[in-house]
Short mmCIF file of C-alpha atoms (C1' of nucleotides) in Angstrom, two decimals:
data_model
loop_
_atom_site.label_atom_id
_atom_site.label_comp_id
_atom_site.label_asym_id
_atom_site.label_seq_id
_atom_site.Cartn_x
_atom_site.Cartn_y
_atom_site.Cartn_z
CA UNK A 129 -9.12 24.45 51.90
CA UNK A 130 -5.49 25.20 52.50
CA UNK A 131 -2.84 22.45 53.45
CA UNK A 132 -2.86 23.08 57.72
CA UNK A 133 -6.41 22.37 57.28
CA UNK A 134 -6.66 19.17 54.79
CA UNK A 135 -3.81 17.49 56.96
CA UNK A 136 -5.84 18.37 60.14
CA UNK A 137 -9.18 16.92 58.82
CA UNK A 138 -7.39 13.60 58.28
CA UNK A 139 -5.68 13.48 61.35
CA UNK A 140 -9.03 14.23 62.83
CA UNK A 141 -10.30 11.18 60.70
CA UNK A 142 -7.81 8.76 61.57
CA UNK A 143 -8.10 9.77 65.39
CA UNK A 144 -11.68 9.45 65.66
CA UNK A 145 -11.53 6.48 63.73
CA UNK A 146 -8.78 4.72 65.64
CA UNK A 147 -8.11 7.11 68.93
CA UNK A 148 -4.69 7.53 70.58
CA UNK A 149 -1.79 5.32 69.35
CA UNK A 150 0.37 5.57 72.60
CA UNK A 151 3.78 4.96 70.52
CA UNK A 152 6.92 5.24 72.44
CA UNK A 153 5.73 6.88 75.27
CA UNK A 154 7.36 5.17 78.54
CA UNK A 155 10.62 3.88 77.18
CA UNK A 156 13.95 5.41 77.56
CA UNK A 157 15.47 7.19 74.81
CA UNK A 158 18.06 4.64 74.08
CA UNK A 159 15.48 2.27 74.04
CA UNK A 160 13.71 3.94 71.29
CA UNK A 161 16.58 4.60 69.53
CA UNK A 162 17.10 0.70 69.52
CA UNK A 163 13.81 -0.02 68.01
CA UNK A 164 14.07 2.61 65.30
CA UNK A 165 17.22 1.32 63.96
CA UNK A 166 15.87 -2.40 64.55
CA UNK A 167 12.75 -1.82 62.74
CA UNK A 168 14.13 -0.45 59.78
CA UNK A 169 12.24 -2.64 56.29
CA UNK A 170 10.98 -5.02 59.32
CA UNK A 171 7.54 -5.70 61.18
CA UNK A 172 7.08 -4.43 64.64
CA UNK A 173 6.72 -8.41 65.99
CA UNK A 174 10.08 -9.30 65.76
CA UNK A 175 11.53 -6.47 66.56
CA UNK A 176 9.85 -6.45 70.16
CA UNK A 177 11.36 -9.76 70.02
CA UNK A 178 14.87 -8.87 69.97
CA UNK A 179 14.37 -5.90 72.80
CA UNK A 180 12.63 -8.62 75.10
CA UNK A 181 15.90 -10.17 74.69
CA UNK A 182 18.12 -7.30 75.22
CA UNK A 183 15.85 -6.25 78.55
CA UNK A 184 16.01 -9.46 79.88
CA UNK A 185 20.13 -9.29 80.23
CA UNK A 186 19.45 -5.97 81.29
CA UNK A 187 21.22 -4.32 77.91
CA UNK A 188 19.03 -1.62 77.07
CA UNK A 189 21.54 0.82 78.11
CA UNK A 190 24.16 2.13 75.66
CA UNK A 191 26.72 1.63 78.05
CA UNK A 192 26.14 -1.85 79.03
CA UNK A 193 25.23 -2.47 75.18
CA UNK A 194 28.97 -0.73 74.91
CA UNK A 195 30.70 -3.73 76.40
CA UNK A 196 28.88 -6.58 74.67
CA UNK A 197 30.44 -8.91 72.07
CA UNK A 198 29.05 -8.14 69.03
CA UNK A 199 28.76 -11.57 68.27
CA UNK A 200 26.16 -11.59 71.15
CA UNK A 201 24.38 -9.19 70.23
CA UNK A 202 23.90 -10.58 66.95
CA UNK A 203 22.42 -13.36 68.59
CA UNK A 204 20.22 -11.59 70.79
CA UNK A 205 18.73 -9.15 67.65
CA UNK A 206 18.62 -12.35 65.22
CA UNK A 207 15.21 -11.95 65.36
CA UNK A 208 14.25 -8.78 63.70
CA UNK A 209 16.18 -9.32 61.02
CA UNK A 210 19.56 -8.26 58.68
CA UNK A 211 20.83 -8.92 62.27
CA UNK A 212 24.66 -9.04 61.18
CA UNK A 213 24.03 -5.63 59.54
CA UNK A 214 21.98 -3.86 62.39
CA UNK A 215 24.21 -4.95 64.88
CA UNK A 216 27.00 -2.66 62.99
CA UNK A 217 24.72 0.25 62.51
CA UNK A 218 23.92 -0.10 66.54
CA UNK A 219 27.87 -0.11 67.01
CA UNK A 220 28.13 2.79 64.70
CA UNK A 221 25.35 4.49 66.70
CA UNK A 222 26.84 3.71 70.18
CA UNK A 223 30.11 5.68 68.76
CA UNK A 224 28.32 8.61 68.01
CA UNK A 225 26.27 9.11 71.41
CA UNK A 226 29.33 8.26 73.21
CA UNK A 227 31.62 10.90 71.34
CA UNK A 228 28.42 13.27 71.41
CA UNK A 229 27.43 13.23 74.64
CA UNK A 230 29.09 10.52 76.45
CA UNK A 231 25.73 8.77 77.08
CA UNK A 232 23.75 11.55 78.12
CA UNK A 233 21.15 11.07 76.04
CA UNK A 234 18.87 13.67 77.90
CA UNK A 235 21.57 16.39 76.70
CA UNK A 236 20.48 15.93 73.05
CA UNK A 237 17.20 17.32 74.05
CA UNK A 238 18.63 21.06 74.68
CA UNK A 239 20.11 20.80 71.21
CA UNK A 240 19.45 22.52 67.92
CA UNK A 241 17.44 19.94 65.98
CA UNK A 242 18.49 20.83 62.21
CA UNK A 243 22.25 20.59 64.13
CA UNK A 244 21.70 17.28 65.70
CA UNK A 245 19.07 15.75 62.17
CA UNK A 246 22.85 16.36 60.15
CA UNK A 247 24.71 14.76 62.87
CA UNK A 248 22.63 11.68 62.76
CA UNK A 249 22.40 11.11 58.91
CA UNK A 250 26.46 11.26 59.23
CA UNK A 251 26.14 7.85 61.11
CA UNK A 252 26.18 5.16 58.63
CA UNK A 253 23.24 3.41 59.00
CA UNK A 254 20.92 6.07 59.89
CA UNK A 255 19.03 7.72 57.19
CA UNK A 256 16.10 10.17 57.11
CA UNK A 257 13.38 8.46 58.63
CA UNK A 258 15.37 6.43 61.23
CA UNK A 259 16.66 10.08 62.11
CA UNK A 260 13.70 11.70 62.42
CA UNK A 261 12.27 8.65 64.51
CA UNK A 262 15.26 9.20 67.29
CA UNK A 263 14.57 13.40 67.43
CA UNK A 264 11.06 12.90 67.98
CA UNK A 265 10.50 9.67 69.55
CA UNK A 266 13.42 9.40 71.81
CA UNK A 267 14.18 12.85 71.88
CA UNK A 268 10.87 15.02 72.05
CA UNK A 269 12.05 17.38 68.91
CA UNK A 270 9.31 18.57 66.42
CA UNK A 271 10.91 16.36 63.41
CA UNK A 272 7.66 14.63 60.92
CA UNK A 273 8.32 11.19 60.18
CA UNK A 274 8.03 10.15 56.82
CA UNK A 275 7.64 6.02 56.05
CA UNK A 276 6.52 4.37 53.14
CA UNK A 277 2.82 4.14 54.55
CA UNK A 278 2.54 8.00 54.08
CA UNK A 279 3.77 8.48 51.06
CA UNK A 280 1.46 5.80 49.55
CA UNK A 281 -1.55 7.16 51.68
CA UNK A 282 -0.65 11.14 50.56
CA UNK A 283 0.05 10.10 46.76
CA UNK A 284 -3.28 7.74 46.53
CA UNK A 285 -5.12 11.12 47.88
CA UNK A 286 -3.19 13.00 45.15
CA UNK A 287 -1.59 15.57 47.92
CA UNK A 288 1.60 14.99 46.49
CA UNK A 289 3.39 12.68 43.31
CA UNK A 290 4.30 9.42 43.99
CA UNK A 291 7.91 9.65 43.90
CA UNK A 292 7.57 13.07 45.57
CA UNK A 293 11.21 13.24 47.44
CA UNK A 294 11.79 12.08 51.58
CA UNK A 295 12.95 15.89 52.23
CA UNK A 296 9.90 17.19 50.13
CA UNK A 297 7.43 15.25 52.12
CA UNK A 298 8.87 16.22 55.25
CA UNK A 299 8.60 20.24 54.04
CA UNK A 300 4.98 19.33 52.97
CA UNK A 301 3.91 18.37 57.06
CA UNK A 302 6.25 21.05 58.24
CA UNK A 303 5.82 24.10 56.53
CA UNK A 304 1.93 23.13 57.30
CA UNK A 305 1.20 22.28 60.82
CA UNK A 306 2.51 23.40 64.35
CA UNK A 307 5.71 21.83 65.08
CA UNK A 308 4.04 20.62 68.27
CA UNK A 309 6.34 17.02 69.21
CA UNK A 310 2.76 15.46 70.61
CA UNK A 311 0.92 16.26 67.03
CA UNK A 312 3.93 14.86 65.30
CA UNK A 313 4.03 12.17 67.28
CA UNK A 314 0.75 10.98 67.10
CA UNK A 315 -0.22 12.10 63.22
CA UNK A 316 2.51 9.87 62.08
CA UNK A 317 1.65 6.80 64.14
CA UNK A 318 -1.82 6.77 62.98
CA UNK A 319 -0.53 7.35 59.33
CA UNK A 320 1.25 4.04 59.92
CA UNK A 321 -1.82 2.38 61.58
CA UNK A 322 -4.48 3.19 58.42
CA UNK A 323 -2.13 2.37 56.20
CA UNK A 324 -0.81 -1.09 57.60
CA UNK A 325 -4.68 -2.25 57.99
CA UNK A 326 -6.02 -0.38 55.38
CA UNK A 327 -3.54 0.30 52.63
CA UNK A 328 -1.36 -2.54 51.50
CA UNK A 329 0.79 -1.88 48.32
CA UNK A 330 -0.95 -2.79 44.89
CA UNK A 331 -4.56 -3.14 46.50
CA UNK A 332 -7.33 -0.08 46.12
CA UNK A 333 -8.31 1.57 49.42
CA UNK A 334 -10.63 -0.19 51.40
CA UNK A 335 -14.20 1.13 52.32
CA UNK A 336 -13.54 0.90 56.15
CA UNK A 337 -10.25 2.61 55.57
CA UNK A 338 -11.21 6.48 57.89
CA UNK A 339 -9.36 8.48 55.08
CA UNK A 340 -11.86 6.51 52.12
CA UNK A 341 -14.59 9.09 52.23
CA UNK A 342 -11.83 11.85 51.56
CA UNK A 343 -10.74 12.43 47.47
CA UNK A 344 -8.49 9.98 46.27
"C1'" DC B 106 5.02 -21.19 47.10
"C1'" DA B 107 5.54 -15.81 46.75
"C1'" DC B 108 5.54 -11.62 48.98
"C1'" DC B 109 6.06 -8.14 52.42
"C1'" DA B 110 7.64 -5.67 56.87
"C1'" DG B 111 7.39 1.60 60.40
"C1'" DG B 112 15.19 1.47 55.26
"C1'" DC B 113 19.78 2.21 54.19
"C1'" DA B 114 24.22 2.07 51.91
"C1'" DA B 115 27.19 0.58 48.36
"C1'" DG B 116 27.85 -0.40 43.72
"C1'" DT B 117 27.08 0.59 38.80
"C1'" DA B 118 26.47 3.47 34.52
"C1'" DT C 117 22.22 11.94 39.38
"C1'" DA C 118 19.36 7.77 38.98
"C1'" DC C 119 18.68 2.90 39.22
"C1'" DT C 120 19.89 -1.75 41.22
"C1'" DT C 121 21.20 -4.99 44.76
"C1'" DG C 122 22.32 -7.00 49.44
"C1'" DC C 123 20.87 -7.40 53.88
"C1'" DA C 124 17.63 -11.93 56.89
"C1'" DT C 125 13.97 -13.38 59.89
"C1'" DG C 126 9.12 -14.40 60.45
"C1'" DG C 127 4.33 -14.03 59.29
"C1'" DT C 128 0.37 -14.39 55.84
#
DNA sequence: CACCAGGCAAGTA
DNA sequence: TACTTGCATGGT
């Protein structure tokens, strides 16, 4: 079986198993961007936290985020986390969309995405998968995600080494499947899904897990 | 009590 | 280039 058609019997799998995931769908952009910098090494839970504090003062704009004290917005993230440090990277994101498209975020969309991935990873703060989280689920652009979940769920099926490279990983969906944005989209989130109830670090794969019948 | 959560950058050798 | 460490709150 070659690779386009192993990765599409698990997403199959996890699909049937666990149906439509229904990530990011009716948010702005910025306000996806906002979550994937402000759920980076933290749980979802406090991370909605912080957002239903920035919506509530009305601040899930960049430009009204813009004019806020940073000190504020400390206070108002506090809750998902490293807050001193993710309230720089937001700062440090803010400068980029405002020198790259003066807000606009819907311009970004017409852009080249290799163009645009390079431009993000120059943003301190923003790394591969934080990157490839704004181009696809902000954005719309056909860029896999790669998080820890996959690699772990990929190695344990011996698809690929454990320490196979974030790049590597990325060329492995890629080169593979049709970039299609709603494939990506939705392959990804359910690779998060199995392996957050199914595949926690250090413990064998569990017999309800959907990918446990497959070789591992 | 220990450990982890949808990472990343800076420092060290 | 390849490790190590800091960042911080909240849940199990």
């Amino acid at each position: 079986m070659n690779r386009r058609a192993t990765l599409m019997s698990y997403f199959q799998a996890m699909h049937l198993a666990l149906g439509d995931s229904g990530w990011w769908p009716a948010k702005t952009p910025f306000a996806v961007m906002l979550g994937a910098v402000l759920t980076q090494n933290t749980s979802w839970k406090g991370v909605a936290k912080a957002m239903a504090n920035l919506e509530a003062e009305d601040l899930l704009d960049p430009a009204a985020l813009r004019d806020l004290p940073v000190a504020r917005l400390e206070e108002l993230i506090r809750p998902a986390g490293y807050f001193r440090l993710k309230a720089k990277r937001l700062g440090n994101l803010l400068d980029y969309l405002d020198q790259a498209c003066a807000f606009d975020l819907a311009a970004l969309k017409a852009r080249d995405m290799a163009e645009l991935r390079q431009e993000l990873l120059g943003v301190s703060g923003i790394g591969p998968e934080t990157a490839d989280s704004i181009l696809l689920y902000a954005l719309g652009q056909p860029s896999f995600v790669i998080d820890a979940y996959t690699r772990r769920i990929l190695s344990r099926h011996g698809l690929v080494p454990a320490d196979e490279p974030y790049e590597d990983l990325r060329d492995f969906f890629m080169d593979a499947l049709d970039h299609d944005p709603a494939l990506f989209n939705e392959f990804h989130a359910l690779l998060v899904r199995v392996g957050h109830h199914f595949c926690k670090p250090g413990k064998p794969l569990c017999a309800i897990c959907p990918l446990d019948s497959f070789p591992h």
